Coordinates of C-alpha atoms in Angstrom, one line a residue:
X23 CA 170.6 179.0 249.2
X24 CA 173.2 177.0 251.3
X25 CA 172.2 173.8 252.8
X26 CA 171.7 173.7 256.7
X27 CA 174.8 172.5 258.6
X28 CA 174.7 168.9 259.5
X29 CA 175.3 168.0 263.1
X30 CA 179.0 167.1 263.7
X31 CA 179.5 163.4 263.9
X32 CA 180.2 162.3 267.5
X33 CA 183.8 161.6 268.2
X34 CA 184.6 158.0 268.6
X35 CA 187.7 156.6 270.2
X36 CA 189.0 153.2 270.8
X37 CA 192.5 152.9 272.2
X38 CA 194.2 149.7 273.1
X39 CA 195.5 151.3 276.3
X40 CA 197.6 154.2 277.9
X41 CA 200.9 153.8 279.8
X42 CA 202.9 156.5 281.4
X43 CA 205.8 155.5 283.6
X44 CA 208.3 157.3 285.9
X45 CA 207.2 160.8 285.0
X46 CA 208.2 163.7 287.3
X47 CA 207.8 167.4 287.8
X48 CA 209.4 169.7 290.4
X49 CA 209.3 173.4 291.3
X50 CA 210.9 175.7 293.8
X51 CA 209.4 178.6 295.8
X52 CA 212.4 180.9 295.9
X53 CA 210.8 183.4 298.4
X54 CA 210.0 180.7 300.9
X55 CA 213.0 178.5 300.0
X56 CA 210.9 175.5 299.7
X57 CA 211.1 172.8 297.0
X58 CA 208.2 170.6 295.9
X59 CA 208.4 167.5 293.7
X60 CA 205.9 165.0 292.1
X61 CA 207.6 161.9 291.0
X62 CA 207.0 158.3 290.1
X63 CA 204.0 159.3 288.2
X64 CA 202.4 156.1 286.8
X65 CA 199.2 155.8 284.6
X66 CA 198.2 152.5 283.2
X67 CA 194.8 151.6 281.5
X68 CA 193.3 148.8 279.6
X69 CA 191.3 149.4 276.4
X70 CA 189.8 152.8 276.3
X71 CA 186.5 153.0 274.3
X72 CA 183.0 154.4 274.6
X73 CA 180.6 152.4 276.7
X74 CA 183.4 150.0 277.5
X75 CA 184.4 149.4 281.1
X76 CA 187.9 150.9 281.4
X77 CA 190.2 149.7 284.0
X78 CA 192.9 152.1 285.2
X79 CA 195.7 152.5 287.8
X80 CA 197.2 155.7 288.9
X81 CA 200.2 156.3 291.2
X82 CA 202.5 159.2 292.2
X83 CA 204.7 160.5 295.0
X84 CA 204.8 164.0 296.4
X85 CA 207.3 165.6 298.6
X86 CA 208.1 169.0 300.2
X87 CA 211.3 170.1 301.7
X88 CA 210.0 172.4 304.5
X89 CA 208.3 171.1 306.5
X90 CA 209.6 167.6 305.4
X91 CA 206.7 165.7 304.0
X92 CA 206.4 162.7 301.8
X93 CA 203.1 161.6 300.3
X94 CA 202.3 158.6 298.1
X95 CA 199.2 158.0 296.1
X96 CA 197.8 154.7 294.7
X97 CA 194.5 154.5 292.9
X98 CA 192.6 152.0 290.8
X99 CA 189.2 151.6 289.4
X100 CA 186.8 150.8 286.6
X101 CA 185.0 153.6 284.5
X102 CA 182.4 153.4 281.8
X103 CA 181.9 156.5 279.8
X104 CA 179.0 157.3 277.4
X105 CA 180.4 160.7 276.0
X106 CA 177.5 161.2 273.5
X107 CA 174.9 161.1 276.4
X108 CA 177.3 162.5 278.9
X109 CA 176.8 159.8 281.4
X110 CA 179.6 158.1 283.5
X111 CA 179.6 155.1 285.7
X112 CA 182.3 154.2 288.1
X113 CA 181.8 150.7 289.3
X114 CA 184.5 151.0 291.9
X115 CA 187.3 153.4 292.8
X116 CA 189.9 152.8 295.4
X117 CA 192.6 155.2 296.5
X118 CA 195.3 155.0 299.2
X119 CA 197.3 158.0 300.4
X120 CA 200.2 157.7 302.8
X121 CA 201.9 160.7 304.4
X122 CA 205.1 160.7 306.5
X123 CA 206.5 163.8 308.1
X124 CA 208.1 165.0 311.5
X125 CA 206.3 162.8 314.1
X126 CA 203.6 162.1 311.6
X127 CA 202.6 158.7 310.0
X128 CA 199.2 158.6 308.5
X129 CA 197.3 156.4 306.0
X130 CA 193.9 157.3 304.4
X131 CA 192.0 154.9 302.3
X132 CA 189.1 155.9 300.2
X133 CA 186.7 153.6 298.3
X134 CA 183.8 154.7 296.0
X135 CA 181.2 152.3 294.8
X136 CA 178.5 152.6 292.2
X137 CA 179.1 156.1 291.1
X138 CA 176.8 157.6 288.4
X139 CA 177.2 160.9 286.9
X140 CA 175.3 163.1 284.4
X141 CA 175.2 166.9 283.7
X142 CA 172.3 167.1 286.2
X143 CA 173.0 164.5 288.8
X144 CA 175.7 162.7 290.7
X145 CA 175.0 159.7 292.9
X146 CA 177.5 157.6 294.8
X147 CA 176.1 154.4 296.3
X148 CA 178.7 154.3 299.1
X149 CA 181.7 156.4 300.0
X150 CA 183.9 154.6 302.6
X151 CA 186.8 156.5 304.3
X152 CA 189.4 154.8 306.5
X153 CA 191.9 156.6 308.6
X154 CA 194.9 155.3 310.5
X155 CA 197.1 158.2 311.7
X156 CA 199.7 158.9 314.4
X157 CA 201.2 162.1 315.5
X158 CA 203.8 161.9 318.2
X159 CA 201.9 159.8 320.9
X160 CA 198.4 160.7 319.7
X161 CA 196.6 158.4 317.3
X162 CA 193.1 158.2 315.5
X163 CA 191.9 155.1 313.8
X164 CA 188.4 154.5 312.3
X165 CA 186.1 154.6 309.3
X166 CA 183.3 156.7 308.0
X167 CA 180.8 155.7 305.3
X168 CA 177.8 157.3 303.6
X169 CA 175.9 157.5 300.3
X170 CA 176.1 160.8 298.4
X171 CA 173.5 162.5 296.1
X172 CA 174.0 165.8 294.3
X173 CA 171.7 167.8 292.1
X174 CA 174.1 169.8 289.9
X175 CA 171.4 172.1 288.6
X176 CA 170.1 173.2 292.0
X177 CA 173.6 172.6 293.7
X178 CA 172.2 170.6 296.5
X179 CA 174.3 167.9 298.0
X180 CA 173.1 165.3 300.5
X181 CA 174.8 162.7 302.7
X182 CA 171.7 161.0 303.9
X183 CA 173.1 158.2 306.0
X184 CA 176.4 159.1 307.7
X185 CA 177.8 156.3 309.9
X186 CA 181.2 155.6 311.3
X187 CA 183.4 154.9 314.5
X188 CA 186.8 156.2 315.5
X189 CA 189.2 155.2 318.3
X190 CA 191.2 158.3 319.5
X191 CA 194.2 157.6 321.6
X192 CA 195.6 160.5 323.8
X193 CA 198.0 159.4 326.5
X194 CA 197.4 162.5 328.5
X195 CA 193.8 161.6 329.1
X196 CA 193.1 159.5 332.1
X197 CA 191.3 156.8 330.0
X198 CA 193.9 157.0 327.3
X199 CA 191.5 155.9 324.5
X200 CA 188.1 157.1 323.5
X201 CA 185.6 155.6 321.1
X202 CA 183.6 158.0 318.9
X203 CA 180.8 156.5 317.1
X204 CA 179.0 158.8 314.5
X205 CA 175.5 158.7 312.9
X206 CA 173.6 161.4 311.1
X207 CA 172.9 163.4 308.0
X208 CA 174.5 166.3 306.2
X209 CA 172.9 168.5 303.5
X210 CA 174.2 171.5 301.6
X211 CA 172.6 174.1 299.4
X212 CA 175.5 175.8 297.7
X213 CA 173.4 178.4 295.9
X214 CA 171.9 179.5 299.2
X215 CA 175.2 179.1 301.0
X216 CA 173.7 176.8 303.7
X217 CA 174.9 173.6 305.2
X218 CA 173.0 171.6 307.8
X219 CA 174.5 168.9 309.9
X220 CA 172.4 166.6 312.2
X221 CA 174.6 164.2 314.2
X222 CA 174.4 161.8 317.1
X223 CA 177.5 160.5 318.9
X224 CA 178.8 159.1 322.1
X225 CA 182.0 160.4 323.5
X226 CA 183.2 158.2 326.4
X227 CA 180.2 158.3 328.8
X228 CA 178.4 161.2 327.0
X229 CA 175.5 160.7 324.6
X230 CA 175.5 163.8 322.2
X231 CA 172.9 165.1 319.8
X232 CA 174.0 168.1 317.7
X233 CA 172.3 170.3 315.1
X234 CA 174.6 172.7 313.2
X235 CA 173.7 175.1 310.5
X236 CA 176.3 177.1 308.5
X237 CA 175.4 180.0 306.3
X238 CA 177.1 183.1 304.8
X239 CA 180.1 181.3 303.5
X240 CA 182.1 184.5 302.9
X241 CA 181.5 185.5 306.6
X242 CA 180.6 182.2 308.0
X243 CA 177.7 182.3 310.5
X244 CA 177.1 179.1 312.7
X245 CA 173.9 178.3 314.5
X246 CA 173.8 175.2 316.7
X247 CA 171.7 173.2 319.1
X248 CA 173.6 170.6 321.3
X249 CA 172.1 168.3 323.8
X250 CA 174.3 166.1 326.1
X251 CA 173.0 163.7 328.7
X252 CA 176.0 163.9 330.9
X253 CA 179.5 165.4 330.6
X254 CA 182.4 165.3 333.1
X255 CA 185.1 167.6 331.9
X256 CA 187.3 166.7 334.8
X257 CA 187.7 163.2 333.3
X258 CA 189.7 164.6 330.4
X259 CA 192.1 166.7 332.5
X260 CA 195.2 165.5 334.1
X261 CA 194.8 165.0 338.0
X262 CA 195.8 168.0 340.0
X263 CA 199.0 167.5 341.9
X264 CA 198.5 167.5 345.7
X265 CA 201.4 168.8 347.8
X266 CA 202.1 167.3 351.2
X267 CA 201.5 169.5 354.2
X268 CA 204.6 171.5 355.0
X269 CA 206.5 170.3 351.8
X270 CA 208.5 173.0 350.1
X271 CA 208.0 173.5 346.3
X272 CA 210.8 171.7 344.3
X273 CA 211.1 174.5 341.9
X274 CA 210.1 178.1 341.7
X275 CA 206.4 178.6 340.9
X276 CA 205.7 178.9 337.2
X277 CA 204.2 182.0 335.8
X278 CA 200.5 181.9 335.3
X279 CA 199.6 181.0 331.8
X280 CA 197.9 183.8 330.0
X281 CA 194.3 183.4 328.7
X282 CA 194.0 183.8 325.0
X283 CA 190.8 185.7 324.0
X284 CA 191.7 186.0 320.3
X285 CA 189.6 182.9 319.2
X286 CA 186.5 184.8 320.2
X287 CA 187.2 187.7 317.9
X288 CA 186.6 185.4 314.8
X289 CA 183.4 183.9 316.2
X290 CA 180.1 184.5 314.4
X291 CA 177.6 182.2 315.9
X292 CA 174.4 181.7 317.9
X293 CA 173.0 178.6 319.6
X294 CA 172.0 176.6 322.7
X295 CA 173.8 173.9 324.8
X296 CA 171.9 171.7 327.2
X297 CA 173.6 169.2 329.5
X298 CA 171.7 166.9 331.9
X299 CA 174.5 166.3 334.4
X300 CA 177.6 168.4 334.2
X301 CA 180.9 168.4 336.1
X302 CA 183.6 171.0 335.7
X303 CA 186.3 171.9 338.2
X304 CA 184.6 169.6 340.6
X305 CA 181.4 171.8 340.5
X306 CA 178.3 169.6 339.9
X307 CA 175.2 170.9 338.1
X308 CA 172.1 169.4 336.5
X309 CA 169.8 170.6 333.7
X310 CA 172.3 173.1 332.5
X311 CA 171.2 175.4 329.7
X312 CA 173.5 178.0 328.0
X313 CA 172.3 180.2 325.1
X314 CA 175.2 181.8 323.3
X315 CA 175.7 184.6 320.8
X316 CA 179.1 185.7 319.5
X317 CA 180.0 188.5 317.0
X318 CA 182.4 191.3 316.8
X319 CA 184.7 189.9 319.4
X320 CA 182.0 189.8 322.0
X321 CA 180.5 186.6 323.5
X322 CA 177.2 186.8 325.3
X323 CA 175.7 184.0 327.5
X324 CA 172.1 184.6 328.3
X325 CA 170.5 182.9 329.9
X326 CA 172.7 180.6 331.9
X327 CA 170.3 178.3 333.8
X328 CA 171.1 175.3 336.0
X329 CA 170.1 173.2 339.1
X330 CA 172.9 172.9 341.6
X331 CA 173.4 171.8 345.2
X332 CA 169.6 171.5 345.8
X333 CA 169.0 174.9 344.4
X334 CA 169.1 176.7 341.1
X335 CA 171.1 179.4 339.3
X336 CA 170.0 181.9 336.8
X337 CA 172.2 184.6 335.2
X338 CA 174.3 185.8 332.3
X339 CA 177.9 186.3 331.4
X340 CA 179.7 188.5 328.8
X341 CA 183.2 188.2 327.6
X342 CA 184.6 191.1 325.4
X343 CA 187.8 189.9 323.7
X344 CA 188.5 193.4 322.3
X345 CA 189.4 194.7 325.8
X346 CA 189.7 191.4 327.8
X347 CA 186.7 192.3 330.0
X348 CA 184.3 189.8 331.7
X349 CA 180.9 190.6 333.4
X350 CA 178.9 188.1 335.4
X351 CA 175.5 188.4 336.9
X352 CA 174.3 185.3 338.8
X353 CA 171.3 184.7 341.1
X354 CA 171.6 181.4 343.2
X355 CA 168.5 180.5 344.9
X356 CA 168.0 177.8 347.6
X357 CA 171.6 176.5 347.2
X358 CA 173.4 174.4 349.9
X359 CA 176.5 176.7 350.2
X360 CA 178.6 174.2 352.2
X361 CA 179.0 171.4 349.4
X362 CA 179.3 174.2 346.8
X363 CA 182.3 175.8 348.6
X364 CA 183.9 172.4 349.3
X365 CA 183.7 171.4 345.6
X366 CA 184.4 174.8 344.1
X367 CA 187.1 176.1 346.3
X368 CA 188.1 173.2 348.6
X369 CA 187.1 175.4 351.6
X370 CA 184.9 174.1 354.5
X371 CA 184.0 177.5 356.0
X372 CA 180.3 177.7 355.9
X373 CA 177.1 175.6 355.9
X374 CA 173.5 176.7 355.2
X375 CA 170.9 176.9 352.5
X376 CA 169.9 180.1 350.8
X377 CA 170.5 182.7 348.2
X378 CA 173.6 184.3 346.7
X379 CA 173.4 187.3 344.3
X380 CA 176.5 188.3 342.2
X381 CA 177.0 191.3 339.9
X382 CA 180.7 191.4 339.0
X383 CA 183.0 192.8 336.4
X384 CA 186.8 192.2 335.8
X385 CA 189.5 192.4 333.1
X386 CA 192.9 190.8 332.4
X387 CA 194.5 187.9 330.7
X388 CA 195.1 185.6 333.7
X389 CA 193.3 184.3 336.7
X390 CA 195.4 186.4 339.2
X391 CA 194.7 189.5 337.0
X392 CA 191.0 188.7 337.1
X393 CA 191.1 188.5 340.9
X394 CA 192.9 191.9 341.3
X395 CA 190.6 193.7 338.8
X396 CA 187.4 192.3 340.3
X397 CA 184.6 194.9 341.0
X398 CA 181.0 194.7 341.7
X399 CA 178.5 193.7 344.5
X400 CA 177.5 190.4 346.2
X401 CA 174.9 189.5 348.7
X402 CA 174.4 186.3 350.9
X403 CA 171.3 185.2 352.8
X404 CA 171.4 181.7 354.5
X405 CA 169.1 179.8 356.8
X406 CA 169.8 177.0 359.3
X407 CA 173.5 176.7 358.9
X408 CA 176.8 176.9 360.7
X409 CA 180.1 178.8 360.8
X410 CA 182.9 176.2 360.6
X411 CA 186.1 176.3 362.5
X412 CA 184.9 177.7 365.9
X413 CA 182.3 176.9 368.5
X414 CA 181.4 180.4 369.9
X415 CA 179.1 178.8 372.5
X416 CA 182.0 177.0 374.1
X417 CA 184.3 180.0 373.8
X418 CA 181.8 182.2 375.6
X419 CA 181.3 179.7 378.2
X420 CA 185.0 179.9 378.8
X421 CA 184.6 183.6 379.1
X422 CA 182.9 183.2 382.4
X423 CA 186.0 182.0 384.1
X424 CA 187.9 185.1 382.9
X425 CA 185.2 187.6 383.7
X426 CA 186.5 188.9 387.1
X427 CA 189.1 191.1 385.6
X428 CA 191.4 189.2 383.1
X429 CA 192.3 191.1 380.0
X430 CA 193.7 188.3 378.2
X431 CA 192.7 187.6 374.6
X432 CA 192.2 184.1 373.3
X433 CA 193.4 183.1 369.8
X434 CA 193.0 179.7 368.2
X435 CA 193.3 178.2 364.7
X436 CA 190.3 177.0 362.9
X437 CA 189.5 173.5 364.3
X438 CA 188.0 170.7 362.2
X439 CA 184.6 169.6 363.6
X440 CA 184.1 172.9 365.5
X441 CA 181.1 175.0 364.4
X442 CA 178.7 177.7 365.5
X443 CA 175.1 177.0 364.5
X444 CA 172.8 179.8 363.2
X445 CA 169.2 180.2 362.1
X446 CA 169.8 183.2 359.9
X447 CA 172.9 184.7 358.2
X448 CA 172.9 187.8 355.9
X449 CA 175.6 190.0 354.5
X450 CA 176.3 192.2 351.5
X451 CA 179.6 193.1 349.9
X452 CA 181.1 195.9 347.8
X453 CA 184.0 194.7 345.7
X454 CA 186.7 196.9 344.6
X455 CA 190.1 195.9 343.0
X456 CA 189.7 192.4 344.3
X457 CA 188.8 193.2 347.8
X458 CA 185.3 192.6 349.1
X459 CA 184.1 194.8 352.0
X460 CA 181.2 194.0 354.3
X461 CA 179.8 196.0 357.2
X462 CA 176.4 194.6 357.7
X463 CA 176.9 191.0 358.8
X464 CA 174.0 189.7 360.9
X465 CA 174.0 186.2 362.3
X466 CA 171.2 185.0 364.5
X467 CA 171.0 181.9 366.7
X468 CA 168.8 181.0 369.7
X469 CA 171.5 182.2 372.1
X470 CA 173.6 185.0 370.3
X471 CA 173.7 187.6 367.6
X472 CA 176.8 188.1 365.5
X473 CA 177.5 191.4 363.7
X474 CA 180.6 192.4 362.0
X475 CA 182.6 194.2 359.3
X476 CA 185.8 193.5 357.4
X477 CA 187.4 192.7 354.2
X478 CA 187.9 189.6 352.1
X479 CA 191.1 189.8 349.9
X480 CA 190.0 187.7 346.9
X481 CA 193.3 188.3 345.0
X482 CA 195.3 187.0 347.9
X483 CA 192.7 184.3 349.2
X484 CA 192.7 185.9 352.7
X485 CA 190.3 187.3 355.3
X486 CA 190.6 190.1 357.9
X487 CA 187.3 190.5 359.6
X488 CA 186.0 191.7 363.1
X489 CA 182.7 190.2 364.3
X490 CA 181.0 190.9 367.6
X491 CA 179.2 188.0 369.3
X492 CA 176.5 189.1 371.8
X493 CA 174.8 186.7 374.1
X494 CA 171.0 187.4 373.9
X495 CA 169.4 184.2 375.3
X496 CA 170.0 180.7 376.6
X497 CA 168.8 177.4 375.4
X498 CA 169.1 173.8 376.6
X499 CA 171.3 173.1 373.7
X500 CA 174.3 175.1 372.5
X501 CA 174.6 177.5 375.4
X502 CA 173.2 176.3 378.6
X503 CA 173.0 177.9 382.0
X504 CA 176.7 179.2 381.9
X505 CA 175.7 181.7 379.2
X506 CA 172.8 183.0 381.2
X507 CA 175.3 184.7 383.4
X508 CA 176.8 186.4 380.3
X509 CA 173.6 187.6 378.8
X510 CA 174.3 191.1 377.3
X511 CA 178.0 190.4 377.0
X512 CA 179.5 191.3 373.6
X513 CA 182.7 189.6 372.7
X514 CA 184.8 190.8 369.6
X515 CA 185.9 187.9 367.4
X516 CA 188.6 188.7 364.8
X517 CA 189.0 186.3 362.0
X518 CA 192.2 186.6 359.8
X519 CA 194.7 184.9 357.7
X520 CA 194.6 182.8 354.4
X521 CA 191.5 180.8 353.8
X522 CA 193.6 177.6 354.3
X523 CA 194.7 178.6 357.8
X524 CA 192.2 180.9 359.3
X525 CA 192.7 182.1 362.9
X526 CA 190.0 183.2 365.3
X527 CA 190.9 185.7 368.1
X528 CA 188.4 186.4 370.9
X529 CA 189.3 189.7 372.4
X530 CA 188.0 189.2 376.0
X531 CA 189.8 192.3 377.4
X532 CA 187.8 194.6 375.1
X533 CA 184.6 192.7 375.8
X534 CA 185.0 193.2 379.5
X535 CA 185.9 196.8 379.2
X536 CA 182.8 197.5 377.1
X537 CA 180.6 195.4 379.4
X538 CA 181.8 197.2 382.5
X539 CA 181.2 200.7 381.0
X540 CA 177.8 199.6 379.9
X541 CA 176.8 198.3 383.3
X542 CA 178.2 201.3 385.1
X543 CA 176.1 203.6 382.8
X544 CA 173.0 201.5 383.5
X545 CA 173.5 201.5 387.3
X546 CA 174.3 205.3 387.3
X547 CA 171.1 206.0 385.5
X548 CA 169.1 203.9 387.9
X549 CA 170.7 205.6 390.9
X550 CA 170.0 209.0 389.4
X551 CA 166.4 208.2 388.8
X552 CA 166.0 207.0 392.3
X553 CA 167.6 210.0 393.9
X554 CA 165.4 212.3 391.8
X555 CA 162.3 210.4 393.0
X556 CA 163.4 210.9 396.6
X557 CA 164.1 214.5 396.3
X558 CA 160.7 215.1 394.7
X559 CA 159.0 213.3 397.5
X560 CA 160.7 215.4 400.3
X561 CA 160.0 218.6 398.5
X562 CA 156.3 217.6 398.4
X563 CA 156.3 216.6 402.1
X564 CA 155.6 213.0 401.2
X565 CA 156.4 210.1 403.4
X566 CA 159.8 208.5 403.1
X567 CA 159.8 205.7 400.6
X568 CA 159.2 202.2 402.0
X569 CA 162.3 200.5 403.0
X570 CA 164.2 203.5 404.2
X571 CA 165.8 203.3 407.7
X572 CA 164.1 205.3 410.5
X573 CA 165.7 208.5 411.9
X574 CA 168.1 207.7 414.7
X575 CA 167.1 208.2 418.3
X576 CA 168.2 211.4 420.1
X577 CA 171.8 211.1 421.4
X578 CA 172.8 208.4 418.9
X579 CA 175.7 209.1 416.6
X580 CA 174.7 209.3 413.0
X581 CA 176.8 208.0 410.2
X582 CA 177.7 210.5 407.5
X583 CA 175.3 210.2 404.5
X584 CA 176.5 207.8 401.8
X585 CA 177.5 209.5 398.5
X586 CA 175.9 208.2 395.3
X587 CA 179.3 207.2 394.0
X588 CA 179.7 204.9 397.1
X589 CA 176.4 203.2 396.4
X590 CA 177.3 202.8 392.9
X591 CA 180.6 201.0 393.8
X592 CA 178.7 198.6 396.1
X593 CA 176.3 197.7 393.2
X594 CA 179.1 197.1 390.8
X595 CA 180.9 194.7 393.4
X596 CA 177.9 192.6 393.4
X597 CA 178.3 191.9 389.7
X598 CA 181.5 190.0 390.3

């Protein structure tokens, strides 16, 4: 019977030292025509023995021909190995990597302290990463540190105390340099394919808290929850160039840059973004909340909630990158429309507080294409506001002097400081191919009613609209006694031109023609009714109506009876 095998004696080694100098290896990718080379390989150690701290130094240089890149590595440390118990202790490890390439100059330093490893566990007391890199005119400099623990059996890795700070220099930014402090935790469960990140940071004036969860590594899915106290995106964009009035462009206008939707196609995520105070394209909102889902090339934002301009907005938006389509549904309630228009479009056309409802769709790959393809509906309902650029009360007072037969029209450009106050304004729009049509405008004020119909060409930023202003009452304010003489008069007001240079044309000739016809019809009906009453009275043998002249005495000449048309002419003369 054979004796049982004895366990093999552990391998013991004790080497005075290891030295490798000036080694090199190179290879060439013939298909790409690129050559790679590792040179100046240096390895140097002290005594190598079990349970004995071993000091070592490593060095190498790496180069690539296309793109041109040179990288050097220097590393040193002290390692103690217990091979029999499979435990390893790295008291310290330092490594420096320097990379130089086209417009690139970067240096990365890594330092590990108190590393302990076994088959089941890895612990690093501190990992310190320092970066100092420049690419063209941009630069980043800073450091990041954290302890690390890893359970090799369960494949759970944790970075329990992440801390760092970076200085980011971008000359294109107005503030040139940003400081980015970081603090938080990172944990990863590799078996379950899950990574959780919990970070706080401050970017410029913004305090940011972010939670991010990554899963399904083969088809990465991201879930996030980001909260920001305030964010002004306009701070990070170059200032818009303002052209002097009347100045000609120095060069031909550049083609509109296309919008690239392709990044949306690779998104697979869901999450929420909340911002306390937010500014973008000069639009100011508060308490912004955006819930986002993206998959299959489609990005859904629902809900989109915010407080803005003393009101609120609630709605949704969808971007389909597969066919470059965008859909927006928004309900603005109690919003001050004047400040919103001035901030969003740099237009001072309207004042008032109320509701705006939008249901829009469009498609394209540029802003002009979006405008031309815009379709949908919109509705506006405002209270206690003003139409800017024209004072209809003053214009109608001027009409009195022209009332006696003038057929002139009056055209004027929009004037700063001029306005027409109203108590109510409502209008709805049907939008087709970038043109919004309205035919139910109703504006009410104490002295007039304004109705109208027309088109807003969104693609060309222009307006062609015909409104009718009718005097319905007078007041001691905007109107006065002069308008009392014009009660019932309806004056067409045509508004046309680009938004930046609107013109208002009061068509007095048309107004007088319509007014004369109306008054003629009214007087004709009154006279007809009176004649019918007189005829009935005579047929019934009734007495003549009071106020009629007595029959002429015998022998006196009688004037021929006055025709109804002559009586009507006399009545009309009294109107002027």
